[in-house]
Each structure stands twice: as structure tokens, then as C-alpha cells.
Amino acid sequence: VSTLDELDTPFLAVDIDIVRRNVAAMAAMVTARGQVLRPHAKTHKCPEIARLQLAAGATGLTVATVSEAEIFAAAGCTDIFIAYPIWAGGRRGSRLRALAEQVSLRIGIDSVESAEALARAIDGDHVEVVVEIDSGHHRSGVAPDLAAGVATAAMRAGLEVVGVFTFPGHSYGPGNGRPAAQDEASAISDASAALYDVGIAPTVRSGGSTPSARFADGAAVITEVRPGVYVFNDAQQLELGTCDWSDLALCALATVVSRRPSTIVVDAGSKVLGADQASWATGGGRLPDYPDARVVAMSEHHATITLPPDIDTPELGSRVRVIPNHVCTAVNLADYLIITSAGDVVDRWAVSARGANT
Amino acid sequence: VSTLDELDTPFLAVDIDIVRRNVAAMAAMVTARGQVLRPHAKTHKCPEIARLQLAAGATGLTVATVSEAEIFAAAGCTDIFIAYPIWAGGRRGSRLRALAEQVSLRIGIDSVESAEALARAIDGDHVEVVVEIDSGHHRSGVAPDLAAGVATAAMRAGLEVVGVFTFPGHSYGPGNGRPAAQDEASAISDASAALYDVGIAPTVRSGGSTPSARFADGAAVITEVRPGVYVFNDAQQLELGTCDWSDLALCALATVVSRRPSTIVVDAGSKVLGADQASWATGGGRLPDYPDARVVAMSEHHATITLPPDIDTPELGSRVRVIPNHVCTAVNLADYLIITSAGDVVDRWAVSARGANT
């Protein structure tokens, strides 16, 4: 194992002590409310971190793709929810059937057609099915009053419908965490009532995102939450007020390669940090050692950073830490995470599900 | 080899006939002007495509990182320019020295300090050095009138200075190709004159980007151009008018997973297409089979696409082709490119330099 200084930049470094604290805090909050925690593994894509989450009280994992499910199943995870409106055609259908024989598998649907395609693919094997509802993000998912129709069709096709799920993605905006959590609770409540009306008990009522998780406290309505980003946090969560500087567990180490007064260019660009930048973000990432600095431009291998005039501009060849805006896409660009504790490198963990999109 | 239909989506497919045409057209244009073509390999990161470019008349390759240089050197490329203001400290210094002993190597610098660090690292081995100048993009590079100072310091440190280079990145904007090429020519001309004044002959005067390449026609000023994207093109080049629909050689194949009137959600999101979206882009990508459709929202595994009301909304489970906004970052997310000719899969090429950031 090298020291941090011996590793050529850019690379992603993880403070594993902060990860453990974030993992424990979310588990404590969610279980204290009487809910199930099923963290989204798309953030870390790393079996070692999944094991930390499961050891801390998570019931199972959430993933976004069949290939992520395959990788975490191979790593020993036995309870997996693919929180995505899966189209179970072609080889993907056979892959789902193989997974269903290996782990406890739950799959999302949001249409009669996707339910029927899934039933054909699964062909009587056991999976749990949940109907995706749109709670205000307007991506996939049906309106709450249409959930019963999809659930009924799924049941008739031979699937076991166990409930509903939603992703309140509109929580990603300043001040949006609480109102998005309220939308989520309403949508889940309405869809659940509609399922009861057609004789289906929605025992799984799954919601959650990192910005809304703290507000999703009605266990009578929401039985399960699925945050992902909380394990590392990122510049978006910092700027949304979901976390503090001390909760940021992952950064890119970058070298200053070009310099002029109050401006540096570092070697971590969009191929390391990701290009995600919401309209409300103050820049392309944040620097924990220079809170008033801003990433004002980014290209593939350059981030241009401005600093306040009263701050000494970092020297050429020195290193700075940059927090990505969106940690999920930054991790998906890396083959390895450098694991540190108290500033020392203690391990190197593979991002095993990097690029697992199918 | 599978057929396209047998491969689970999402994946990147390349029409190799269009690639060959794009490669030949750029080589013909540049060599007819009496210039050297040194294409940027960061776009494709693929040795097979580099070999097509070299066979079509490219003199050598351009790369952005030492690790890209190492991968293309290992693949047999013998002439490599790292068009980046390299900081040659630590292990990166030893890696550069090893490369210099293996291939004809050219390296960028933009400061006295980076020149001195490079001279220490190289320790008398042979590399060519070029000074990066800022022609208006305001990223790295020095102002043209400061190039002579950096060049002189590099020479005194024992390096062989052969010229100057610039990246006119401000060509990425509607109507900016021609004026950015003019800025590039002025900056290179001014910096070259300054080098002559201190007794250094700038025999290499390197410029170019895909949007500005067609306007960089003054061989007396610019001896070499370094376009990258032209090999595939992308939605940005289409919307800038640099290419036509028929020049688009790479797309993501995606499945419709959710559907409502005039809107579909497909399974290629920012982890496949990249999140790049310039302020002037009309959306998150383009659909060659639906020119009036727009990618109005993107998350990691969802692209939300709206279609005009008079167009039949594609069915659930059907496939659509999506052109990424910025092909360089999309390719960097893939392990393989599926190579097609006349609609048939003919090969699968590894993106060998994917993630080669150090």
C-alpha cells in the first residue's frame, strides 16, 4: 500500500471513518422510526461498502440495473430490489430468472406491458413486484390513481404484487427536501389506498432519497427508505444543506497544473468528477480546504478554480481536494477507491459495479 | 458475435463505415493544406481506431494524460504528444522518462516551474517540449507575449523547445468556429514571433479542435491540427453545424422502459451518455430517427424524451438510438464499443484507455 503522496493524481480517496459514521447515522435514524433501510448501491458500486451497510442494519440493497444486481448477488448479497421499471425482454429476461433463483428479488414495474413481459420472463419463479408511482419528479412511474390498474394486471399475469415505490427526485433543489417528502407520503398513501381497494395489500411502501430521507418519518405510510448518496455525501448535498463539511467522505485528489493570480487549474476534470451541475449549484464541485473557492469551468482533464483575492493561490505541483457535485457519477468513473483512515491509505477497493448499466 | 438485437441495452454502437469516412475526410482536408494531422485519441481511447487514423495519414497521436500515452505506446504508437501542461513530479516523472525511452514524445508546459520539474524528471533523455498558449479559451496556457519567457526557461533547464500549441476551446459555441480559428491563428502567430525573437525556432505550431479545424487553413501559421471528436461526431457538433446527421458514427442503443403520450423514458442515462450539456444545447442528446425529439431530462439510468404530438410515441420495449452530446465523455463510460457495418455487428473493440486519467 502506497501513501497518498506516492499515488499519481487524479484519484478518488474515501475517508472510511466518515463512511462508517454516515452509515451508522442513517441506519439509526431509519430503524428508530420503525422503517426498513434499503440503501441504493448505485452510489458506491462497491461490495465492501455494501457489507458495511448490511452489517449496520440495512435489510437488503437497492440497485438500478440487472447487472448491478448480478454483481452484488455474486458478492453475497441475498436480498435485492431493482428499483427501476425493468423491461424484461430478450436476454435480460433470462438473466432476471437466473437472479430470482439465486436471491430474494424484488422488481419495479410501471405499466401493464412491463408487468406482462416480466411475468413471461420469470415464468413462475418467485419475485416480488412493486409498482412505481410518480410522486412529483415526473420521470418514470404512474400517477397514484393508476397504480391499482397496473397492480391488478400484474397479479392477473401471475406476479406477486407486494406494494409500491417512488423516487422523490424533485427533492434535489434548495429547500425541496421537506415538500418532496410530503409529496412522496401523499402519493404513497393514495396509491396504497387504491391497492387495498382492489384487494392487494401494499406491505412494501418504499420511498426515500438522501435529501428527503430525514423528512420521510411516517412509518405508517412509508415502510422503507432507499437513500444512496448519504454514504459519501457530495457538493450537492452540502449546498442543499443535507450534510455538513465534516460528513463529506469522498474527494478527488488533484494536482495544480496551471496557475495565475486567484485562479488555479487542476488535473481532475469531468472524466474524474463527472459533468453533473444542477442549475442551483455554485460551480462544478467544492474544495474542503478552500470553502470560498469555486470550480468555475470544467473540461475533461481540467477544472478551473477561482479563489478569493485574500487567499494565497496554491502553488504549482501542490495538491488540492475537490468534492464532486454528484458522487454517484464520479465513483462510476473510477476503477478503484483509495481507502484512507486518519490520512493514511489503508486499502484499495474495486468499484466492482462500475459501468454495470445493462 | 451477437446481433444488435441480442445485446441487452444500453450500449454504444459504432458505424465503422462512417468512422472510416470521417477519418479519411479530415486527413484529406488537413494534408491538402500542407499541415500535419495529429488526432486527439481521448475521444475514442481505442487502439484499433488510432490505427485507422495513422493508416489514413495522421503523423502521430495527441493524448491528454501520461496514462493514455502509456496505453497507446503499448499498442504500438511511436509518436505521441501529451497536449497538457504536465506536472512531472513523483512517479509521473519516472513514468514520463520511461515513455521518452520508448516513443518519440512531445510534452506541453505552461510555466517556468513545470518546465524545471520536467527537466529534472527527464534528466537528459530526449523529449520535445511545446509551450501552451491561451488563444481565448482561458483555461491553461500563457498569454502569447509570455510564451518566450517560458520557452527560454525551458531551454535553460536543458529541454528542447520545438514550438507552441493551443486549444481554441471557445470554438464550442454557435458560430464560434471561424472567430476562434482566427484567435488561434493570431495567438500562435504572436507567440511564434516572440520565440523567434529569443532565438528559438517554433517549427511546431499546433492548434485545432473539431469545430475550428476547417477554418485553421493557414499552413504558414499553423503547422499541425489536433481534432478529436470528428472521428465519431456527436450532438454538440450537429447542433454547432460542424457535421450532418449522416456523419454521426456513434450512438447509444436504448430501450423504452416507460411511456406516456408524446414522452418516453429510455434506459440510457448519464452513466451511458454523460451529463455534459452546454448552455446552448437543445437537450441531453439527439435521436437520429426522431430529429424533432428532445432529451428534456436525464438521470443516471433514465433519459426522458419528448416527441412532437404528430409523431407516434415509440412502444414500450422498443429500441431507440440516442446520440450523446459529448462523445468523448460517453466513450469514457464504456468498456467496449460494438462495431457495426451496414447494421450488422462485426466486432467489439475495447475502450483500452477508458479511465486513464493519471
XYZ file of C-alpha atoms in Angstrom:
716
model
C 0.000 0.000 0.000
C 1.332 3.406 -1.046
C 0.922 6.652 0.839
C -1.424 9.242 -0.655
C 1.580 11.287 -1.805
C 3.004 8.348 -3.757
C -0.137 7.916 -5.854
C -0.290 9.947 -9.055
C -3.289 12.253 -9.244
C -6.137 12.353 -10.011
C -7.812 9.657 -7.893
C -10.757 9.295 -5.525
C -9.962 8.996 -1.826
C -12.503 7.816 0.752
C -12.295 8.564 4.470
C -13.619 5.271 5.768
C -14.215 6.626 9.280
C -16.660 9.190 7.899
C -18.320 6.472 5.797
C -18.829 4.337 8.915
C -20.317 7.301 10.753
C -22.667 8.178 7.862
C -23.739 4.539 7.530
C -24.424 4.211 11.260
C -26.289 7.527 11.495
C -28.696 6.739 8.651
C -29.319 3.222 9.978
C -30.004 4.575 13.465
C -32.408 7.240 12.208
C -34.370 4.926 9.937
C -34.629 1.956 12.285
C -35.591 4.248 15.203
C -38.584 5.310 13.103
C -39.610 1.668 12.653
C -38.708 1.625 8.957
C -36.575 -0.652 6.844
C -33.356 0.781 5.358
C -32.528 -0.491 1.886
C -29.639 1.723 0.687
C -29.069 2.326 -3.000
C -25.807 0.677 -4.053
C -25.538 2.682 -7.298
C -23.675 5.323 -5.280
C -20.721 3.190 -4.214
C -20.943 0.140 -6.534
C -18.599 -1.497 -4.051
C -19.258 -4.805 -2.231
C -17.129 -3.806 0.768
C -19.308 -0.759 1.382
C -22.495 -2.768 0.862
C -21.286 -5.122 3.591
C -20.769 -2.182 5.963
C -24.346 -1.070 5.286
C -25.789 -4.553 5.791
C -23.770 -5.042 8.984
C -25.096 -1.708 10.289
C -28.717 -2.793 9.915
C -29.751 -2.439 6.274
C -32.218 -5.182 5.318
C -31.047 -5.508 1.735
C -29.791 -3.432 -1.150
C -31.398 -1.314 -3.808
C -29.850 -1.281 -7.289
C -30.779 0.354 -10.600
C -29.868 -2.314 -13.147
C -29.889 -6.084 -13.592
C -26.111 -6.089 -13.968
C -25.693 -4.269 -10.648
C -27.951 -6.919 -9.097
C -25.825 -9.687 -10.627
C -22.617 -8.183 -9.237
C -23.954 -7.698 -5.702
C -25.541 -11.159 -5.763
C -22.180 -12.640 -6.749
C -20.647 -10.698 -3.841
C -23.005 -12.444 -1.412
C -25.929 -10.059 -1.063
C -29.113 -12.126 -0.716
C -31.890 -9.513 -0.823
C -32.002 -7.110 -3.760
C -34.544 -4.616 -5.085
C -34.095 -3.373 -8.649
C -35.838 -0.015 -8.220
C -36.363 0.561 -11.916
C -39.205 -0.097 -14.371
C -37.418 -3.076 -15.867
C -38.250 -4.169 -19.416
C -37.733 -7.935 -19.143
C -37.235 -8.743 -22.829
C -34.568 -10.855 -24.534
C -31.516 -11.897 -22.575
C -32.464 -9.567 -19.745
C -35.474 -11.805 -19.097
C -33.321 -14.923 -18.706
C -30.858 -13.012 -16.539
C -33.697 -11.952 -14.221
C -34.878 -15.536 -13.952
C -31.376 -16.696 -13.024
C -31.200 -13.959 -10.381
C -34.603 -14.918 -8.982
C -33.290 -18.429 -8.386
C -30.251 -17.056 -6.553
C -31.503 -14.248 -4.272
C -34.652 -12.750 -2.809
C -35.508 -10.439 -5.704
C -37.865 -7.505 -5.951
C -38.506 -5.713 -9.259
C -40.234 -2.478 -10.267
C -42.882 -2.124 -12.975
C -44.831 0.895 -14.152
C -47.057 -0.434 -16.938
C -49.314 -3.342 -17.822
C -46.948 -4.201 -20.666
C -43.842 -4.325 -18.454
C -45.731 -6.491 -15.938
C -46.723 -8.942 -18.660
C -43.204 -9.035 -20.119
C -41.815 -9.706 -16.639
C -44.334 -12.495 -15.978
C -43.361 -14.178 -19.260
C -39.662 -13.884 -18.437
C -39.943 -15.123 -14.854
C -42.273 -17.956 -15.888
C -43.499 -18.838 -12.403
C -40.272 -18.319 -10.468
C -40.658 -16.196 -7.369
C -40.113 -12.470 -7.460
C -41.770 -9.662 -5.564
C -43.166 -6.893 -7.707
C -43.741 -3.260 -6.711
C -45.481 -0.627 -8.801
C -43.553 2.590 -9.378
C -45.548 5.725 -8.768
C -44.733 9.305 -9.716
C -44.665 11.493 -6.606
C -43.693 14.683 -8.440
C -40.348 14.020 -10.134
C -42.167 13.201 -13.412
C -39.662 10.651 -14.629
C -40.942 7.054 -14.678
C -43.826 5.780 -12.548
C -47.612 6.074 -12.875
C -49.886 8.579 -11.172
C -51.079 7.202 -7.800
C -54.641 6.662 -9.077
C -53.321 4.438 -11.881
C -51.282 2.160 -9.583
C -54.193 -0.202 -8.926
C -54.672 -0.876 -12.646
C -51.026 -1.855 -13.098
C -51.062 -3.917 -9.887
C -54.186 -5.792 -10.944
C -52.752 -6.577 -14.380
C -49.531 -7.804 -12.766
C -51.468 -10.049 -10.383
C -53.532 -11.467 -13.262
C -50.301 -12.151 -15.145
C -49.209 -14.295 -12.190
C -46.875 -11.896 -10.376
C -46.870 -11.308 -6.629
C -47.505 -7.598 -6.083
C -46.244 -6.541 -2.640
C -46.582 -2.766 -2.809
C -45.470 0.492 -4.328
C -42.327 2.601 -4.587
C -41.386 6.082 -5.636
C -38.290 8.256 -6.026
C -38.935 11.862 -4.972
C -36.180 13.199 -7.199
C -37.631 16.695 -7.029
C -36.094 16.787 -3.534
C -32.888 17.894 -5.360
C -33.363 21.625 -5.089
C -32.794 24.212 -2.343
C -35.476 23.813 0.327
C -37.143 20.957 -1.550
C -36.376 18.090 0.873
C -39.391 18.556 3.139
C -42.050 19.354 0.485
C -40.806 16.476 -1.693
C -41.105 14.151 1.315
C -44.681 15.384 1.786
C -45.452 14.714 -1.906
C -43.903 11.281 -1.507
C -46.047 10.464 1.531
C -49.231 11.636 -0.225
C -48.502 9.684 -3.387
C -47.630 6.506 -1.492
C -50.680 6.906 0.731
C -53.024 7.415 -2.238
C -51.557 4.557 -4.255
C -51.649 2.237 -1.242
C -55.322 3.021 -0.639
C -56.023 2.263 -4.299
C -54.264 -1.107 -3.991
C -56.280 -2.005 -0.866
C -59.433 -1.145 -2.834
C -58.652 -3.840 -5.405
C -57.731 -6.378 -2.731
C -53.940 -6.086 -2.839
C -52.141 -5.380 0.458
C -49.241 -2.948 -0.163
C -46.987 -4.205 2.632
C -43.990 -2.579 0.933
C -44.322 1.206 0.670
C -40.878 2.324 -0.349
C -39.563 5.829 -0.774
C -36.611 7.970 0.015
C -33.726 9.896 -1.385
C -30.854 11.396 0.566
C -32.287 14.953 0.683
C -35.798 13.754 1.675
C -34.896 10.810 3.957
C -34.827 12.835 7.170
C -38.376 14.040 6.477
C -39.782 10.618 5.466
C -40.652 9.850 9.060
C -44.184 8.491 8.839
C -43.654 4.755 9.279
C -47.404 4.219 8.997
C -47.185 5.466 5.407
C -43.584 4.703 4.340
C -42.216 1.341 5.434
C -38.835 1.539 3.698
C -36.341 4.217 2.582
C -33.679 3.927 -0.103
C -31.073 6.710 0.182
C -27.815 6.243 -1.698
C -25.611 9.339 -1.631
C -25.564 9.629 2.201
C -22.764 7.087 2.441
C -20.270 9.591 0.955
C -22.273 12.808 0.537
C -21.144 15.328 -2.084
C -21.123 19.002 -3.052
C -24.815 18.837 -3.997
C -25.809 17.583 -0.525
C -23.570 20.229 1.051
C -25.190 23.010 -0.963
C -28.673 21.594 -0.273
C -27.908 21.622 3.454
C -28.375 17.848 3.750
C -24.872 17.402 5.154
C -22.029 19.410 6.642
C -18.381 19.609 5.539
C -17.456 17.032 8.176
C -19.840 14.481 6.585
C -18.059 14.519 3.196
C -16.331 11.137 2.927
C -15.047 11.195 -0.670
C -12.898 13.636 -2.598
C -10.748 13.706 -5.699
C -7.068 14.385 -5.081
C -5.850 16.704 -7.844
C -2.617 18.484 -8.744
C -2.315 22.175 -9.604
C -1.029 22.168 -13.207
C -1.551 25.809 -14.180
C -1.813 28.957 -12.087
C -2.485 32.663 -12.309
C -3.486 35.144 -9.582
C -6.574 33.866 -7.701
C -7.026 31.054 -10.249
C -5.705 27.515 -10.467
C -6.274 24.727 -12.973
C -6.147 21.191 -11.556
C -5.948 17.808 -13.271
C -9.324 16.424 -12.141
C -11.900 17.313 -14.790
C -15.200 15.864 -15.920
C -13.645 12.440 -16.571
C -12.917 12.235 -12.809
C -15.545 14.440 -11.134
C -18.400 13.980 -13.615
C -20.054 16.841 -15.500
C -23.211 16.994 -13.354
C -24.099 20.561 -12.447
C -27.639 21.407 -11.356
C -28.965 24.880 -12.140
C -28.705 25.802 -8.448
C -25.120 24.534 -7.956
C -22.496 27.213 -7.287
C -19.964 25.503 -9.561
C -18.541 22.177 -10.647
C -17.588 20.950 -7.153
C -16.283 22.231 -3.817
C -12.900 22.373 -2.067
C -12.982 21.469 1.634
C -9.721 23.313 2.289
C -10.924 26.426 0.445
C -14.654 26.783 1.219
C -14.889 30.065 -0.692
C -13.232 28.711 -3.843
C -15.430 27.773 -6.809
C -14.958 25.413 -9.766
C -15.911 27.885 -12.479
C -15.182 25.732 -15.542
C -14.514 22.110 -16.238
C -13.316 20.168 -19.231
C -12.282 16.547 -19.457
C -8.950 16.890 -17.647
C -9.068 20.445 -16.308
C -11.052 22.071 -13.523
C -10.585 25.831 -13.387
C -10.917 27.091 -9.813
C -11.114 30.683 -8.617
C -10.149 31.687 -5.083
C -10.946 34.846 -3.137
C -8.232 37.518 -3.565
C -7.257 37.367 0.121
C -6.367 33.652 -0.094
C -2.876 32.534 -1.157
C -3.179 30.789 -4.519
C -1.950 27.167 -4.164
C 1.465 26.521 -5.706
C 2.078 24.691 -8.970
C 2.542 20.987 -8.284
C 0.716 21.130 -4.940
C -2.383 19.022 -4.333
C -5.931 20.074 -3.572
C -9.007 18.071 -2.588
C -12.110 18.506 -4.735
C -15.561 17.211 -3.730
C -17.590 16.187 -6.791
C -21.053 17.648 -7.265
C -22.645 14.211 -7.700
C -20.719 11.396 -6.111
C -22.632 8.583 -7.895
C -21.369 9.607 -11.313
C -17.843 10.361 -10.040
C -17.492 6.888 -8.492
C -18.762 5.335 -11.735
C -15.716 6.840 -13.500
C -13.180 5.181 -11.193
C -11.828 1.641 -11.188
C -10.769 1.880 -7.527
C -11.454 3.874 -4.413
C -8.410 4.641 -2.265
C -9.496 3.908 1.301
C -7.969 6.104 3.997
C -8.211 6.392 7.771
C -6.735 9.340 9.656
C -4.956 10.395 6.460
C -3.238 7.055 5.843
C -4.022 4.736 2.944
C -5.372 1.509 4.437
C -6.799 -0.264 1.386
C -7.918 -0.015 -2.229
C -11.438 -1.219 -3.039
C -12.618 -2.029 -6.562
C -15.686 -0.238 -7.900
C -16.949 -3.666 -8.926
C -20.203 -2.466 -10.476
C -18.661 0.438 -12.396
C -20.260 0.639 -15.809
C -22.871 -2.016 -14.910
C -25.630 -0.386 -16.957
C -27.488 -3.280 -18.562
C -20.620 -12.225 -32.363
C -24.201 -11.394 -31.423
C -26.660 -9.388 -33.462
C -27.570 -5.922 -32.187
C -30.959 -7.265 -31.062
C -29.345 -9.957 -28.919
C -27.306 -7.449 -26.887
C -29.011 -6.041 -23.806
C -29.297 -2.257 -23.814
C -27.832 0.204 -23.128
C -24.609 0.008 -25.157
C -22.614 2.156 -27.579
C -22.692 1.152 -31.246
C -20.255 2.490 -33.832
C -20.883 2.546 -37.587
C -17.364 1.783 -38.735
C -18.077 2.844 -42.327
C -18.909 6.353 -41.138
C -15.785 6.361 -38.947
C -13.636 5.464 -41.958
C -15.265 8.228 -43.993
C -14.764 10.825 -41.226
C -11.148 9.738 -40.744
C -10.405 9.948 -44.474
C -12.136 13.312 -44.929
C -10.227 15.026 -42.109
C -6.910 13.542 -43.262
C -7.577 14.689 -46.839
C -8.512 18.221 -45.785
C -5.562 18.711 -43.456
C -2.867 17.183 -45.646
C -4.165 19.089 -48.704
C -3.469 22.276 -46.750
C 0.102 21.147 -46.150
C -0.443 20.580 -42.431
C 0.214 17.659 -40.134
C -2.796 15.826 -38.642
C -2.274 14.624 -35.078
C -5.743 13.479 -33.932
C -6.649 13.519 -30.262
C -7.113 9.949 -29.036
C -9.032 10.988 -25.900
C -12.203 10.772 -27.980
C -12.019 7.080 -28.847
C -9.393 5.720 -26.404
C -9.253 2.739 -28.725
C -6.069 1.392 -30.404
C -7.982 -0.004 -33.391
C -9.322 3.449 -34.218
C -5.911 5.039 -33.682
C -4.522 2.597 -36.244
C -7.214 3.661 -38.760
C -6.186 7.295 -38.228
C -2.473 6.561 -38.603
C -3.091 4.460 -41.711
C -5.095 7.323 -43.217
C -2.213 9.774 -42.890
C -2.049 11.005 -39.297
C 1.578 11.623 -38.272
C 1.091 10.640 -34.651
C -1.400 10.870 -31.836
C -2.370 13.506 -29.327
C -3.350 12.418 -25.811
C -4.292 14.264 -22.615
C -2.627 12.167 -19.908
C 0.519 10.152 -19.276
C -1.567 7.003 -18.791
C -3.223 7.484 -22.200
C 0.279 7.843 -23.671
C 1.384 4.625 -21.934
C -1.594 2.688 -23.320
C -1.166 3.900 -26.899
C 2.592 3.343 -26.715
C 1.950 -0.227 -25.562
C -0.428 -0.603 -28.532
C 2.386 0.290 -30.926
C 2.016 4.022 -31.470
C 5.508 5.536 -31.803
C 4.846 9.290 -31.910
C 2.811 10.847 -29.093
C 2.088 14.389 -27.964
C 0.703 14.892 -24.451
C -1.140 18.160 -25.108
C -1.439 19.089 -21.473
C 0.598 21.236 -19.053
C 2.079 18.188 -17.342
C 3.328 18.462 -13.771
C 6.203 15.965 -13.836
C 6.505 15.303 -10.104
C 6.787 11.994 -8.233
C 6.003 8.780 -10.055
C 4.662 10.703 -13.027
C 8.214 11.953 -13.646
C 9.636 8.428 -13.801
C 6.758 7.305 -15.997
C 7.494 10.130 -18.447
C 11.143 9.146 -18.573
C 10.219 5.546 -19.334
C 7.900 6.758 -22.101
C 10.597 9.008 -23.559
C 12.833 5.949 -23.942
C 10.070 4.078 -25.744
C 8.484 6.543 -28.207
C 9.006 9.922 -29.824
C 7.454 12.041 -27.070
C 6.294 15.635 -27.025
C 5.063 17.326 -23.844
C 3.282 20.575 -23.061
C 4.359 23.123 -20.440
C 2.872 26.468 -19.469
C 5.112 27.739 -16.670
C 8.763 28.077 -15.695
C 8.102 25.773 -12.741
C 6.558 22.996 -14.875
C 9.476 23.268 -17.320
C 12.000 22.892 -14.499
C 10.105 19.971 -12.948
C 10.009 18.269 -16.354
C 13.729 18.818 -16.927
C 14.500 17.243 -13.527
C 12.251 14.264 -14.280
C 13.543 13.643 -17.806
C 17.171 14.098 -16.699
C 18.672 14.470 -20.168
C 16.523 11.955 -22.034
C 15.045 13.274 -25.243
C 11.618 14.868 -25.338
C 10.246 17.688 -27.418
C 8.637 20.485 -25.456
C 5.954 22.902 -26.653
C 4.658 25.904 -24.750
C 0.883 26.079 -24.289
C -0.607 29.448 -25.113
C -4.079 30.770 -24.332
C -5.852 31.752 -27.543
C -9.107 32.790 -25.865
C -10.442 29.717 -24.052
C -8.840 30.954 -20.776
C -8.123 27.522 -19.368
C -4.418 26.618 -19.147
C -1.708 28.216 -21.286
C 0.095 31.552 -21.073
C -0.681 34.744 -22.959
C 1.232 34.829 -26.301
C 3.594 37.568 -25.090
C 4.648 35.392 -22.140
C 5.497 32.328 -24.259
C 9.092 33.422 -24.859
C 9.791 33.630 -21.133
C 8.604 30.079 -20.534
C 10.447 28.818 -23.626
C 13.697 30.451 -22.552
C 13.459 28.985 -19.041
C 12.765 25.549 -20.505
C 15.763 25.821 -22.813
C 17.998 26.907 -19.943
C 16.750 23.925 -17.932
C 18.019 21.692 -20.748
C 14.792 20.971 -22.619
C 14.389 21.098 -26.399
C 11.663 23.636 -27.154
C 10.190 22.993 -30.609
C 7.235 25.337 -30.640
C 3.840 26.286 -29.258
C 0.359 24.817 -29.050
C -3.114 25.999 -28.146
C -6.633 24.627 -27.801
C -9.243 27.093 -29.048
C -11.971 25.630 -26.825
C -14.077 28.759 -27.212
C -14.901 27.340 -30.658
C -17.621 25.365 -28.809
C -20.488 27.787 -29.273
C -22.872 28.591 -32.131
C -20.997 30.481 -34.846
C -17.741 30.405 -32.895
C -15.710 28.084 -35.136
C -14.378 30.727 -37.508
C -13.647 33.511 -34.972
C -11.988 31.006 -32.603
C -9.794 29.832 -35.505
C -8.853 33.469 -36.128
C -7.970 33.928 -32.435
C -5.941 30.742 -32.613
C -4.000 31.932 -35.665
C -3.280 35.327 -34.059
C -2.134 33.796 -30.781
C 0.099 31.238 -32.487
C 1.499 33.890 -34.809
C 2.272 36.282 -31.925
C 3.793 33.587 -29.721
C 5.882 32.248 -32.609
C 7.252 35.721 -33.350
C 8.171 36.070 -29.666
C 10.019 32.741 -29.754
C 11.979 33.772 -32.887
C 12.915 36.971 -31.061
C 14.684 34.976 -28.328
C 16.357 32.680 -30.841
C 14.034 29.670 -30.634
C 12.547 28.400 -33.919
C 8.913 27.327 -33.361
C 8.797 24.635 -36.019
C 5.753 23.089 -34.333
C 2.763 25.463 -34.279
C -0.100 23.239 -33.223
C -3.773 24.092 -32.951
C -7.135 22.745 -33.755
C -10.383 21.474 -32.389
C -13.164 19.786 -34.343
C -15.339 22.946 -34.681
C -12.387 25.156 -35.701
C -10.354 22.669 -37.788
C -11.986 23.572 -41.101
C -11.065 27.241 -40.579
C -7.459 26.582 -39.444
C -6.230 26.702 -43.022
C -3.167 28.910 -42.814
C -0.322 26.402 -43.042
C 2.186 29.243 -42.838
C 0.920 29.940 -39.305
C -0.464 26.577 -38.103
C 1.621 23.537 -38.973
C -0.448 20.907 -37.169
C -4.084 20.360 -36.129
C -5.388 18.092 -33.361
C -9.137 17.436 -33.722
C -10.588 14.527 -31.721
C -14.386 14.399 -31.895
C -14.555 14.331 -35.734
C -13.959 10.584 -35.762
C -17.465 9.937 -34.337
C -19.057 13.406 -34.140
C -21.856 13.971 -31.608
C -24.967 16.015 -30.836
C -22.825 19.059 -29.984
C -21.137 19.012 -33.402
C -24.532 18.523 -35.052
C -26.025 21.492 -33.228
C -22.912 23.600 -33.947
C -23.253 22.785 -37.645
C -19.836 21.103 -37.767
C -21.354 17.848 -39.034
C -24.537 16.497 -40.557
C -26.755 13.614 -39.363
C -25.027 11.299 -41.843
C -21.637 11.975 -40.196
C -22.737 10.675 -36.763
C -20.862 7.395 -36.266
C -21.710 6.539 -32.649
C -24.989 6.165 -30.790
C -26.312 4.573 -27.626
C -28.898 1.838 -28.186
C -31.562 2.233 -25.505
C -34.856 0.549 -24.599
C -38.131 2.366 -23.927
C -38.938 1.469 -20.289
C -41.724 3.947 -19.511
C -44.146 5.777 -21.760
C -46.873 8.383 -21.750
C -48.325 10.436 -24.631
C -45.518 12.217 -26.525
C -42.984 11.181 -23.849
C -40.759 8.162 -23.418
C -38.180 7.233 -20.797
C -35.247 5.136 -22.025
C -32.589 3.200 -20.138
C -29.542 5.201 -21.307
C -28.956 7.986 -18.778
C -25.951 9.996 -17.670
C -23.961 6.856 -16.804
C -24.089 5.946 -20.526
C -24.449 9.258 -22.385
C -22.570 11.518 -19.950
C -24.094 14.561 -18.266
C -22.426 17.184 -20.500
C -24.892 19.831 -21.607
C -23.621 23.188 -22.832
C -25.816 26.240 -22.278
C -26.621 26.354 -25.999
C -27.524 22.619 -26.323
C -31.180 21.861 -27.062
C -31.215 18.957 -24.611
C -29.253 15.975 -23.334
C -28.662 14.322 -26.727
C -30.354 13.777 -30.089
C -32.287 10.936 -31.745
C -31.379 10.327 -35.401
C -34.694 8.571 -36.058
C -36.676 11.383 -34.405
C -34.916 14.649 -35.309
C -37.595 16.745 -33.573
C -37.439 14.774 -30.303
C -35.527 16.247 -27.355
C -33.892 14.705 -24.276
C -35.508 17.007 -21.721
C -34.197 15.370 -18.532
C -31.541 12.853 -17.639
C -30.669 10.941 -14.521
C -28.218 8.113 -14.092
C -30.285 5.429 -15.814
C -33.160 7.403 -17.333
C -33.349 9.812 -20.254
C -36.748 11.482 -20.559
C -37.520 12.259 -24.191
C -40.382 14.323 -25.584
C -41.659 13.865 -29.139
C -43.809 16.168 -31.256
C -47.543 15.383 -30.895
C -47.850 14.308 -34.541
C -45.254 11.532 -34.105
C -46.263 8.053 -32.892
C -44.718 7.535 -29.435
C -42.369 4.514 -29.593
C -43.740 1.387 -27.921
C -42.619 0.036 -24.559
C -39.764 -2.402 -25.043
C -38.797 -0.972 -28.431
C -35.335 0.428 -29.020
C -34.232 3.924 -29.938
C -30.848 5.345 -30.909
C -29.553 8.294 -28.878
C -26.553 10.418 -29.912
C -24.656 11.710 -26.865
C -23.982 15.428 -26.555
C -20.264 14.903 -25.993
C -18.914 11.670 -27.382
C -15.567 11.826 -25.527
C -17.205 11.500 -22.122
C -19.732 8.899 -23.329
C -16.991 6.631 -24.688
C -15.075 7.003 -21.410
C -18.049 5.372 -19.635
C -17.996 2.223 -21.785
C -15.777 -0.843 -21.577
C -16.463 -1.781 -25.207
C -17.668 -0.275 -28.445
C -19.921 -2.502 -30.530
C -18.623 -2.179 -34.091
C -21.214 -2.389 -36.866
C -21.221 -2.239 -40.636
C -24.443 -1.954 -42.637
C -26.384 -2.700 -39.447
C -24.540 -5.933 -38.625
C -22.274 -6.391 -35.627
C -18.797 -7.091 -36.986
C -16.602 -6.719 -33.894
C -16.287 -5.474 -30.321
C -13.385 -3.149 -29.543
C -12.154 -2.423 -26.031
C -12.006 1.190 -24.878
C -8.478 0.427 -23.714
C -7.725 3.873 -22.312
C -11.070 4.267 -20.518
C -10.440 5.896 -17.147
C -6.769 6.574 -17.973
C -6.676 9.873 -16.084
C -3.276 9.932 -14.371
